[in-house]
Amino acid sequence: MPTALTIESAEAQLLAERLASESGEDVTQAVIGALRMRLAAVRRERLWEPDELRAKETEFYEIVDGSRARWPGGLTSADMDDLLYDEYGLPR
């Protein structure tokens, strides 16, 4: 038995149609996919308290900054090869 969802918004209609067109889905599939993604994102956000999230972000950037300090000139792809592979091309 079909059900209906009515949203009276020209912008919502336009966005749904563009998403459907670019994804190759019909409008219903596109809207369902978008709603699933948004619901998952909201649920992920709720798992973290704002202070916890800020602490994780701070920790991440401290790690990144620490890594940059070890290679002040930056890393090239050759540097990465040297770090990851031995002289025979095998993983270290």
Short mmCIF file of C-alpha atoms in Angstrom, two decimals:
data_model
loop_
_atom_site.label_atom_id
_atom_site.label_comp_id
_atom_site.label_asym_id
_atom_site.label_seq_id
_atom_site.Cartn_x
_atom_site.Cartn_y
_atom_site.Cartn_z
CA MET A 1 0.00 0.00 0.00
CA PRO A 2 1.69 3.24 -1.11
CA THR A 3 2.13 6.05 1.35
CA ALA A 4 2.68 9.72 0.65
CA LEU A 5 5.03 12.34 1.97
CA THR A 6 4.11 15.86 1.02
CA ILE A 7 6.65 18.61 1.39
CA GLU A 8 5.52 21.93 0.02
CA SER A 9 8.86 23.47 -0.77
CA ALA A 10 10.09 24.38 -4.22
CA GLU A 11 13.68 24.14 -3.01
CA ALA A 12 13.16 20.62 -1.64
CA GLN A 13 11.58 19.55 -4.91
CA LEU A 14 14.43 21.05 -6.94
CA LEU A 15 17.11 19.47 -4.75
CA ALA A 16 15.41 16.06 -4.86
CA GLU A 17 15.15 16.22 -8.65
CA ARG A 18 18.79 17.30 -9.04
CA LEU A 19 19.98 14.55 -6.72
CA ALA A 20 17.93 11.99 -8.61
CA SER A 21 19.24 13.21 -11.94
CA GLU A 22 22.89 13.21 -10.90
CA SER A 23 22.72 9.89 -9.04
CA GLY A 24 20.74 8.06 -11.69
CA GLU A 25 18.06 7.15 -9.17
CA ASP A 26 14.41 8.01 -9.21
CA VAL A 27 13.32 10.80 -6.87
CA THR A 28 12.01 8.39 -4.22
CA GLN A 29 15.29 6.44 -4.11
CA ALA A 30 17.30 9.66 -3.97
CA VAL A 31 15.24 11.06 -1.10
CA ILE A 32 15.38 7.80 0.85
CA GLY A 33 19.17 7.65 0.42
CA ALA A 34 19.60 11.28 1.49
CA LEU A 35 17.38 10.80 4.54
CA ARG A 36 19.29 7.65 5.56
CA MET A 37 22.60 9.48 5.30
CA ARG A 38 21.34 12.46 7.31
CA LEU A 39 19.85 10.21 9.99
CA ALA A 40 23.14 8.33 10.33
CA ALA A 41 25.04 11.63 10.62
CA VAL A 42 22.67 12.93 13.31
CA ARG A 43 23.02 9.70 15.26
CA ARG A 44 26.83 9.86 15.02
CA GLU A 45 26.78 13.47 16.23
CA ARG A 46 24.67 12.53 19.25
CA LEU A 47 27.20 9.92 20.31
CA TRP A 48 29.71 12.66 21.08
CA GLU A 49 29.24 15.41 23.58
CA PRO A 50 30.52 18.72 22.21
CA ASP A 51 33.40 18.83 24.72
CA GLU A 52 34.41 15.26 23.84
CA LEU A 53 34.33 16.09 20.13
CA ARG A 54 36.47 19.19 20.67
CA ALA A 55 38.94 17.14 22.72
CA LYS A 56 39.21 14.54 19.93
CA GLU A 57 39.72 17.26 17.33
CA THR A 58 42.41 18.88 19.47
CA GLU A 59 44.14 15.53 19.93
CA PHE A 60 44.03 14.88 16.19
CA TYR A 61 45.55 18.26 15.32
CA GLU A 62 48.26 17.82 17.96
CA ILE A 63 49.23 14.53 16.30
CA VAL A 64 49.27 16.21 12.88
CA ASP A 65 51.36 19.11 14.17
CA GLY A 66 53.77 16.68 15.85
CA SER A 67 54.15 14.81 12.57
CA ARG A 68 54.86 18.03 10.71
CA ALA A 69 57.58 18.93 13.21
CA ARG A 70 59.41 15.67 12.37
CA TRP A 71 59.52 16.54 8.67
CA PRO A 72 59.87 20.33 8.49
CA GLY A 73 60.32 20.31 4.72
CA GLY A 74 57.31 18.07 4.24
CA LEU A 75 57.19 14.55 2.90
CA THR A 76 57.57 13.65 -0.74
CA SER A 77 56.32 10.46 -2.33
CA ALA A 78 59.95 9.25 -2.34
CA ASP A 79 60.11 9.83 1.43
CA MET A 80 56.92 7.83 1.86
CA ASP A 81 58.37 5.02 -0.26
CA ASP A 82 61.49 4.97 1.91
CA LEU A 83 59.41 4.85 5.09
CA LEU A 84 57.04 2.14 3.92
CA TYR A 85 59.16 -0.11 1.67
CA ASP A 86 62.64 -1.64 1.82
CA GLU A 87 65.23 -1.57 -0.98
CA TYR A 88 63.48 -4.52 -2.66
CA GLY A 89 60.10 -2.80 -2.72
CA LEU A 90 58.71 -4.98 0.05
CA PRO A 91 56.75 -3.53 2.98
CA ARG A 92 58.88 -2.84 6.03
#
